Amino acid sequence: MASASASAATPVRVFDRVAVIGLGLIGGSIARRALAGGAAVAGLDGRAADAAAHAGITAVADVRELCGFAPDLVVVATPVRAMPTVFADLDQALGPAATVVDVASVKGPLMAELDGRLTRIRSQYLSVHPMAGTEQWGFEHSAADLLDGAVWPIVPAPWGVDAARFLRVADWLVSTFRARVVPISAADHDTAVALISQLPHVLANTLLAAAGESPAAALGFELAAGSFRDGTRVAGTDAERTEAMVLDNAARLQPLLDRMSADLAATARALRDGRPGDIFARAQQAYEQRQAANRRTETPRTVPATAAGVTRLLEIGARGGCITALTRTQVGAELQVSLPTR
């Protein structure tokens, strides 16, 4: 079937009819990319309906009309707080052939709520998350190539997954977006994104707020260059979205903030004593650890389209591995897996 050699200009089509609910930065970019790959695309988002129609997307008014479009893939890309209601509507109207995924930034709480709501489409559901984007939001900032080459976690529901659907979605990600697909559990996903996504959002907003409230703000903003720009890039935009994201993963984020606060307090005490503290040496060690993780080995794997096959993929993801190429077969898939070199 498909392989990772698909170019950004000619993405390979795995799903023929794609419906996207929520045409913001991420949902809009997914819709545009599917359209560029030759799929028929429908979109549900009242705020972006005119712009989406102008881009060639079939605008629909509600979930029932969207299901009437007969999609073989539905992507739910609304704010996370709206997703349970959207899924409840899909559960009533979506046909059995369609696969449905969300792109939520936090998985555990959403899946716990869906577990009590989904009946008809339970086996049709799994979750993905493109680890990419910008500080902008809205359909007007979406682009067909925005998610090209990104890392995409793929997360099965805790109540089980249709392994064939799992492999088909992984195929779609690799083929359409040239993605590095990381199969992981909801718990592992939420632990990792608290560290590498939500914590940086809190720190960026804290730094920007501190700068803005400083007596030296005007001069500081004039002198600010790369380090300040990079450290605050995700701050100050769409505050409601960021607040919801950190609240949804508060249980995992709060201990990280406690540790960060302790490190900052220790550095402040060291500076009062005329010492740099140990944070810079520790960061150097972590930098070397990160560089080592980037040294990777490509190995072939074959997995069956079974629950055991999905479990094997989750074990690969938990080790920092990712799928870089995938060809589905009648009984499973042949993979190219990238693993950190030990």
Tab-separated table of C-alpha atoms in Angstrom:
chain	number	residue	atom	x	y	z
A	1	MET	CA	0.000	0.000	0.000
A	2	ALA	CA	1.491	3.310	1.061
A	3	SER	CA	4.989	4.173	2.151
A	4	ALA	CA	6.833	7.066	3.745
A	5	SER	CA	8.293	8.117	0.417
A	6	ALA	CA	5.238	10.210	-0.411
A	7	SER	CA	6.268	13.797	-1.016
A	8	ALA	CA	4.662	16.895	0.466
A	9	ALA	CA	3.386	17.817	-2.980
A	10	THR	CA	1.801	14.430	-3.708
A	11	PRO	CA	0.549	12.871	-0.483
A	12	VAL	CA	-0.731	9.318	-0.840
A	13	ARG	CA	-4.440	8.747	-0.212
A	14	VAL	CA	-5.367	6.068	2.322
A	15	PHE	CA	-8.875	7.379	3.082
A	16	ASP	CA	-11.051	8.514	0.164
A	17	ARG	CA	-13.626	10.574	2.074
A	18	VAL	CA	-12.421	12.581	5.070
A	19	ALA	CA	-14.596	14.666	7.382
A	20	VAL	CA	-13.089	17.128	9.850
A	21	ILE	CA	-15.006	18.621	12.777
A	22	GLY	CA	-13.300	21.820	13.890
A	23	LEU	CA	-11.402	23.695	11.189
A	24	GLY	CA	-8.886	25.581	13.283
A	25	LEU	CA	-5.133	25.508	12.804
A	26	ILE	CA	-4.804	21.724	13.170
A	27	GLY	CA	-8.157	20.607	11.787
A	28	GLY	CA	-7.868	23.025	8.886
A	29	SER	CA	-4.374	21.802	8.056
A	30	ILE	CA	-5.529	18.161	8.117
A	31	ALA	CA	-8.450	19.021	5.833
A	32	ARG	CA	-6.216	20.910	3.400
A	33	ARG	CA	-3.705	18.060	3.297
A	34	ALA	CA	-6.395	15.456	2.679
A	35	LEU	CA	-7.780	17.637	-0.102
A	36	ALA	CA	-4.321	17.987	-1.638
A	37	GLY	CA	-4.045	14.202	-1.673
A	38	GLY	CA	-7.214	13.857	-3.743
A	39	ALA	CA	-9.672	12.919	-1.010
A	40	ALA	CA	-13.165	14.365	-0.905
A	41	VAL	CA	-13.266	16.486	2.250
A	42	ALA	CA	-16.155	17.787	4.350
A	43	GLY	CA	-15.767	20.219	7.232
A	44	LEU	CA	-17.959	21.259	10.149
A	45	ASP	CA	-17.117	24.632	11.686
A	46	GLY	CA	-19.544	27.517	11.443
A	47	ARG	CA	-16.846	30.129	11.929
A	48	ALA	CA	-14.771	28.830	9.028
A	49	ALA	CA	-17.518	27.616	6.673
A	50	ASP	CA	-17.100	30.281	3.989
A	51	ALA	CA	-13.299	30.105	3.962
A	52	ALA	CA	-13.390	26.320	3.927
A	53	ALA	CA	-15.823	26.245	1.022
A	54	HIS	CA	-13.601	28.671	-0.866
A	55	ALA	CA	-10.694	26.251	-0.305
A	56	GLY	CA	-12.668	23.385	-1.844
A	57	ILE	CA	-13.956	21.771	1.361
A	58	THR	CA	-17.626	20.778	1.509
A	59	ALA	CA	-19.073	22.771	4.401
A	60	VAL	CA	-21.761	20.989	6.422
A	61	ALA	CA	-24.094	22.375	9.060
A	62	ASP	CA	-24.151	19.623	11.701
A	63	VAL	CA	-22.943	16.150	12.606
A	64	ARG	CA	-25.883	14.406	10.949
A	65	GLU	CA	-25.165	16.122	7.640
A	66	LEU	CA	-21.488	15.300	8.048
A	67	CYS	CA	-22.307	11.612	8.537
A	68	GLY	CA	-24.471	11.805	5.423
A	69	PHE	CA	-21.278	12.694	3.546
A	70	ALA	CA	-20.356	8.997	4.148
A	71	PRO	CA	-16.775	9.583	5.331
A	72	ASP	CA	-14.417	6.701	5.829
A	73	LEU	CA	-12.409	8.852	8.276
A	74	VAL	CA	-13.713	11.439	10.742
A	75	VAL	CA	-11.229	13.719	12.525
A	76	VAL	CA	-12.508	15.534	15.630
A	77	ALA	CA	-10.387	18.671	16.037
A	78	THR	CA	-12.579	20.850	18.245
A	79	PRO	CA	-11.450	22.161	21.637
A	80	VAL	CA	-11.144	19.200	23.993
A	81	ARG	CA	-13.981	20.395	26.238
A	82	ALA	CA	-16.384	20.186	23.265
A	83	MET	CA	-15.316	16.695	22.171
A	84	PRO	CA	-17.582	14.567	24.423
A	85	THR	CA	-20.682	16.228	22.965
A	86	VAL	CA	-19.359	15.824	19.419
A	87	PHE	CA	-18.633	12.140	20.021
A	88	ALA	CA	-22.084	11.601	21.521
A	89	ASP	CA	-23.602	12.965	18.304
A	90	LEU	CA	-21.298	10.792	16.170
A	91	ASP	CA	-22.235	7.759	18.226
A	92	GLN	CA	-25.830	8.217	17.115
A	93	ALA	CA	-25.245	8.923	13.423
A	94	LEU	CA	-21.921	7.594	12.123
A	95	GLY	CA	-21.902	4.489	9.940
A	96	PRO	CA	-19.983	1.346	10.979
A	97	ALA	CA	-17.406	1.551	8.187
A	98	ALA	CA	-15.952	4.893	9.268
A	99	THR	CA	-12.946	5.290	11.535
A	100	VAL	CA	-13.047	8.232	13.953
A	101	VAL	CA	-10.049	9.878	15.623
A	102	ASP	CA	-9.503	12.933	17.766
A	103	VAL	CA	-6.424	15.168	17.957
A	104	ALA	CA	-6.779	16.063	21.644
A	105	SER	CA	-3.656	17.259	23.426
A	106	VAL	CA	-4.583	15.292	26.584
A	107	LYS	CA	-5.916	11.743	26.232
A	108	GLY	CA	-6.714	10.178	29.608
A	109	PRO	CA	-9.554	12.414	30.837
A	110	LEU	CA	-11.206	12.489	27.408
A	111	MET	CA	-11.064	8.705	27.002
A	112	ALA	CA	-12.437	8.202	30.520
A	113	GLU	CA	-15.443	10.332	29.616
A	114	LEU	CA	-15.925	8.694	26.222
A	115	ASP	CA	-15.842	5.266	27.869
A	116	GLY	CA	-19.155	6.116	29.492
A	117	ARG	CA	-20.684	7.665	26.376
A	118	LEU	CA	-19.764	5.604	23.336
A	119	THR	CA	-21.748	2.530	22.409
A	120	ARG	CA	-22.086	2.111	18.623
A	121	ILE	CA	-18.668	3.484	17.595
A	122	ARG	CA	-16.449	2.189	20.418
A	123	SER	CA	-14.516	-0.152	18.139
A	124	GLN	CA	-14.193	2.550	15.451
A	125	TYR	CA	-12.320	5.003	17.695
A	126	LEU	CA	-8.686	5.765	18.427
A	127	SER	CA	-6.708	8.911	19.083
A	128	VAL	CA	-3.808	10.772	17.469
A	129	HIS	CA	-1.926	13.978	18.248
A	130	PRO	CA	0.251	15.940	15.813
A	131	MET	CA	3.221	17.350	17.743
A	132	ALA	CA	3.399	20.446	15.572
A	133	GLY	CA	1.717	23.772	15.030
A	134	THR	CA	2.377	27.454	15.511
A	135	GLU	CA	1.430	30.143	17.986
A	136	GLN	CA	-1.392	31.159	15.617
A	137	TRP	CA	-4.875	29.695	15.466
A	138	GLY	CA	-7.791	29.584	13.084
A	139	PHE	CA	-8.438	28.236	9.591
A	140	GLU	CA	-6.793	31.268	8.011
A	141	HIS	CA	-3.436	30.164	9.435
A	142	SER	CA	-3.802	26.488	8.472
A	143	ALA	CA	-1.720	25.032	5.653
A	144	ALA	CA	-1.515	21.729	3.806
A	145	ASP	CA	2.162	21.316	4.747
A	146	LEU	CA	1.965	22.513	8.363
A	147	LEU	CA	2.099	19.003	9.827
A	148	ASP	CA	4.514	17.531	7.288
A	149	GLY	CA	7.199	15.388	8.933
A	150	ALA	CA	5.799	15.818	12.438
A	151	VAL	CA	5.779	13.237	15.207
A	152	TRP	CA	2.266	11.836	15.699
A	153	PRO	CA	1.479	9.722	18.760
A	154	ILE	CA	-1.234	7.154	18.003
A	155	VAL	CA	-3.135	6.089	21.106
A	156	PRO	CA	-5.596	3.191	21.386
A	157	ALA	CA	-8.584	3.447	23.678
A	158	PRO	CA	-8.160	1.667	27.026
A	159	TRP	CA	-11.211	-0.489	26.288
A	160	GLY	CA	-9.507	-1.953	23.212
A	161	VAL	CA	-8.840	-1.198	19.589
A	162	ASP	CA	-9.569	-2.659	16.182
A	163	ALA	CA	-6.020	-3.558	15.147
A	164	ALA	CA	-6.758	-3.265	11.422
A	165	ARG	CA	-8.074	0.278	11.955
A	166	PHE	CA	-5.022	1.078	14.080
A	167	LEU	CA	-2.678	0.040	11.273
A	168	ARG	CA	-4.739	1.847	8.661
A	169	VAL	CA	-4.560	5.114	10.624
A	170	ALA	CA	-0.806	4.620	11.097
A	171	ASP	CA	-0.563	4.072	7.338
A	172	TRP	CA	-2.543	7.287	6.759
A	173	LEU	CA	-0.214	9.287	9.003
A	174	VAL	CA	2.970	7.957	7.404
A	175	SER	CA	1.671	8.197	3.861
A	176	THR	CA	-0.152	11.509	4.028
A	177	PHE	CA	2.026	13.512	6.414
A	178	ARG	CA	5.350	11.637	6.207
A	179	ALA	CA	4.865	11.309	9.935
A	180	ARG	CA	6.997	9.621	12.551
A	181	VAL	CA	4.269	7.617	14.260
A	182	VAL	CA	4.725	6.805	17.953
A	183	PRO	CA	2.310	4.157	19.292
A	184	ILE	CA	1.793	4.815	23.010
A	185	SER	CA	-0.779	4.414	25.762
A	186	ALA	CA	-2.886	7.312	26.982
A	187	ALA	CA	-1.007	7.391	30.305
A	188	ASP	CA	2.415	7.506	28.615
A	189	HIS	CA	1.186	10.181	26.206
A	190	ASP	CA	-0.151	12.452	28.943
A	191	THR	CA	2.984	12.049	31.068
A	192	ALA	CA	5.225	12.982	28.136
A	193	VAL	CA	3.207	15.949	26.861
A	194	ALA	CA	3.003	17.413	30.361
A	195	LEU	CA	6.800	17.588	30.275
A	196	ILE	CA	7.506	18.667	26.691
A	197	SER	CA	4.406	20.689	25.792
A	198	GLN	CA	2.294	21.891	28.692
A	199	LEU	CA	5.163	22.746	31.043
A	200	PRO	CA	6.835	24.888	28.334
A	201	HIS	CA	3.505	26.675	27.784
A	202	VAL	CA	3.286	27.541	31.490
A	203	LEU	CA	6.925	28.673	31.619
A	204	ALA	CA	6.559	30.755	28.448
A	205	ASN	CA	3.491	32.524	29.815
A	206	THR	CA	5.202	33.064	33.175
A	207	LEU	CA	8.254	34.607	31.507
A	208	LEU	CA	6.183	36.854	29.261
A	209	ALA	CA	3.988	37.990	32.165
A	210	ALA	CA	7.084	38.730	34.287
A	211	ALA	CA	8.604	40.763	31.464
A	212	GLY	CA	5.410	42.680	30.843
A	213	GLU	CA	4.992	43.535	34.534
A	214	SER	CA	8.614	44.632	34.973
A	215	PRO	CA	9.527	48.340	35.236
A	216	ALA	CA	12.035	47.590	32.469
A	217	ALA	CA	9.357	46.180	30.134
A	218	ALA	CA	9.572	48.843	27.403
A	219	LEU	CA	13.350	48.668	27.140
A	220	GLY	CA	13.377	44.907	27.583
A	221	PHE	CA	10.953	44.353	24.725
A	222	GLU	CA	13.043	46.639	22.518
A	223	LEU	CA	16.229	44.690	23.254
A	224	ALA	CA	14.647	41.236	23.147
A	225	ALA	CA	16.206	38.864	20.633
A	226	GLY	CA	16.322	35.145	19.962
A	227	SER	CA	16.399	33.658	23.440
A	228	PHE	CA	13.433	35.728	24.647
A	229	ARG	CA	11.527	35.238	21.393
A	230	ASP	CA	11.996	31.470	21.480
A	231	GLY	CA	11.246	31.259	25.187
A	232	THR	CA	7.914	33.089	24.841
A	233	ARG	CA	6.764	32.063	21.345
A	234	VAL	CA	3.735	30.095	22.546
A	235	ALA	CA	2.746	32.642	25.212
A	236	GLY	CA	0.014	35.254	25.138
A	237	THR	CA	-2.068	33.757	22.314
A	238	ASP	CA	-5.402	31.952	22.708
A	239	ALA	CA	-5.176	31.989	26.492
A	240	GLU	CA	-8.465	30.100	26.874
A	241	ARG	CA	-7.137	27.148	24.861
A	242	THR	CA	-3.879	27.062	26.851
A	243	GLU	CA	-5.704	27.253	30.180
A	244	ALA	CA	-7.942	24.336	29.221
A	245	MET	CA	-4.953	22.296	28.044
A	246	VAL	CA	-3.027	22.648	31.315
A	247	LEU	CA	-6.106	22.107	33.466
A	248	ASP	CA	-6.954	18.891	31.622
A	249	ASN	CA	-3.532	17.468	32.534
A	250	ALA	CA	-3.109	19.166	35.897
A	251	ALA	CA	-2.411	15.952	37.823
A	252	ARG	CA	0.724	15.312	35.747
A	253	LEU	CA	1.733	18.941	35.294
A	254	GLN	CA	1.572	20.044	38.933
A	255	PRO	CA	4.485	17.846	40.178
A	256	LEU	CA	6.638	19.127	37.310
A	257	LEU	CA	5.900	22.714	38.291
A	258	ASP	CA	6.760	21.907	41.917
A	259	ARG	CA	10.110	20.488	40.768
A	260	MET	CA	10.724	23.505	38.531
A	261	SER	CA	9.891	25.890	41.361
A	262	ALA	CA	12.340	24.086	43.641
A	263	ASP	CA	15.090	24.288	40.992
A	264	LEU	CA	14.502	28.009	40.464
A	265	ALA	CA	14.512	28.644	44.207
A	266	ALA	CA	17.778	26.710	44.567
A	267	THR	CA	19.361	28.706	41.744
A	268	ALA	CA	18.236	31.959	43.362
A	269	ARG	CA	19.815	30.905	46.683
A	270	ALA	CA	23.040	29.934	44.937
A	271	LEU	CA	23.217	33.285	43.148
A	272	ARG	CA	22.742	35.111	46.462
A	273	ASP	CA	25.800	33.186	47.658
A	274	GLY	CA	27.797	34.108	44.559
A	275	ARG	CA	27.546	30.626	43.006
A	276	PRO	CA	25.905	29.518	39.751
A	277	GLY	CA	24.215	26.491	41.278
A	278	ASP	CA	24.117	23.092	39.619
A	279	ILE	CA	21.297	23.641	37.113
A	280	PHE	CA	23.643	24.522	34.241
A	281	ALA	CA	25.751	21.381	34.679
A	282	ARG	CA	22.599	19.278	34.934
A	283	ALA	CA	21.254	20.878	31.765
A	284	GLN	CA	24.515	20.054	29.967
A	285	GLN	CA	24.064	16.412	30.926
A	286	ALA	CA	20.465	16.486	29.685
A	287	TYR	CA	21.594	18.086	26.420
A	288	GLU	CA	24.026	15.240	25.854
A	289	GLN	CA	21.265	12.764	26.702
A	290	ARG	CA	19.005	14.409	24.121
A	291	GLN	CA	21.732	14.317	21.476
A	292	ALA	CA	22.276	10.622	22.165
A	293	ALA	CA	18.531	9.972	21.767
A	294	ASN	CA	18.733	11.505	18.289
A	295	ARG	CA	21.165	8.773	17.216
A	296	ARG	CA	18.800	6.128	15.947
A	297	THR	CA	18.787	2.721	14.299
A	298	GLU	CA	16.308	1.758	11.578
A	299	THR	CA	15.055	-1.810	11.846
A	300	PRO	CA	12.325	-3.733	9.988
A	301	ARG	CA	9.408	-5.231	11.892
A	302	THR	CA	6.389	-7.296	10.953
A	303	VAL	CA	3.302	-7.125	13.142
A	304	PRO	CA	-0.027	-8.926	12.830
A	305	ALA	CA	-3.330	-7.043	12.738
A	306	THR	CA	-4.204	-8.325	16.196
A	307	ALA	CA	-4.352	-6.994	19.733
A	308	ALA	CA	-0.979	-8.626	20.351
A	309	GLY	CA	0.447	-6.752	17.365
A	310	VAL	CA	-0.776	-3.428	18.760
A	311	THR	CA	0.744	-4.321	22.143
A	312	ARG	CA	4.106	-4.889	20.443
A	313	LEU	CA	3.841	-1.468	18.819
A	314	LEU	CA	3.046	0.178	22.163
A	315	GLU	CA	6.186	-1.397	23.602
A	316	ILE	CA	8.217	0.102	20.752
A	317	GLY	CA	6.709	3.537	21.388
A	318	ALA	CA	7.375	3.367	25.124
A	319	ARG	CA	11.068	2.838	24.295
A	320	GLY	CA	11.162	6.029	22.242
A	321	GLY	CA	10.660	4.218	18.955
A	322	CYS	CA	8.583	5.379	16.030
A	323	ILE	CA	7.232	4.019	12.760
A	324	THR	CA	8.783	5.725	9.736
A	325	ALA	CA	7.406	3.498	6.975
A	326	LEU	CA	4.494	1.099	6.822
A	327	THR	CA	3.007	-1.248	4.256
A	328	ARG	CA	-0.224	-2.977	5.194
A	329	THR	CA	-0.617	-6.618	4.252
A	330	GLN	CA	-3.556	-9.002	4.332
A	331	VAL	CA	-2.596	-10.173	7.826
A	332	GLY	CA	-0.916	-7.125	9.361
A	333	ALA	CA	1.822	-4.723	8.358
A	334	GLU	CA	5.491	-4.542	7.486
A	335	LEU	CA	7.137	-1.637	9.284
A	336	GLN	CA	10.322	0.331	9.360
A	337	VAL	CA	10.924	1.269	12.985
A	338	SER	CA	13.348	3.924	14.228
A	339	LEU	CA	14.745	3.258	17.708
A	340	PRO	CA	17.210	5.251	19.824
A	341	THR	CA	20.672	3.710	19.691
A	342	ARG	CA	21.553	2.373	23.115
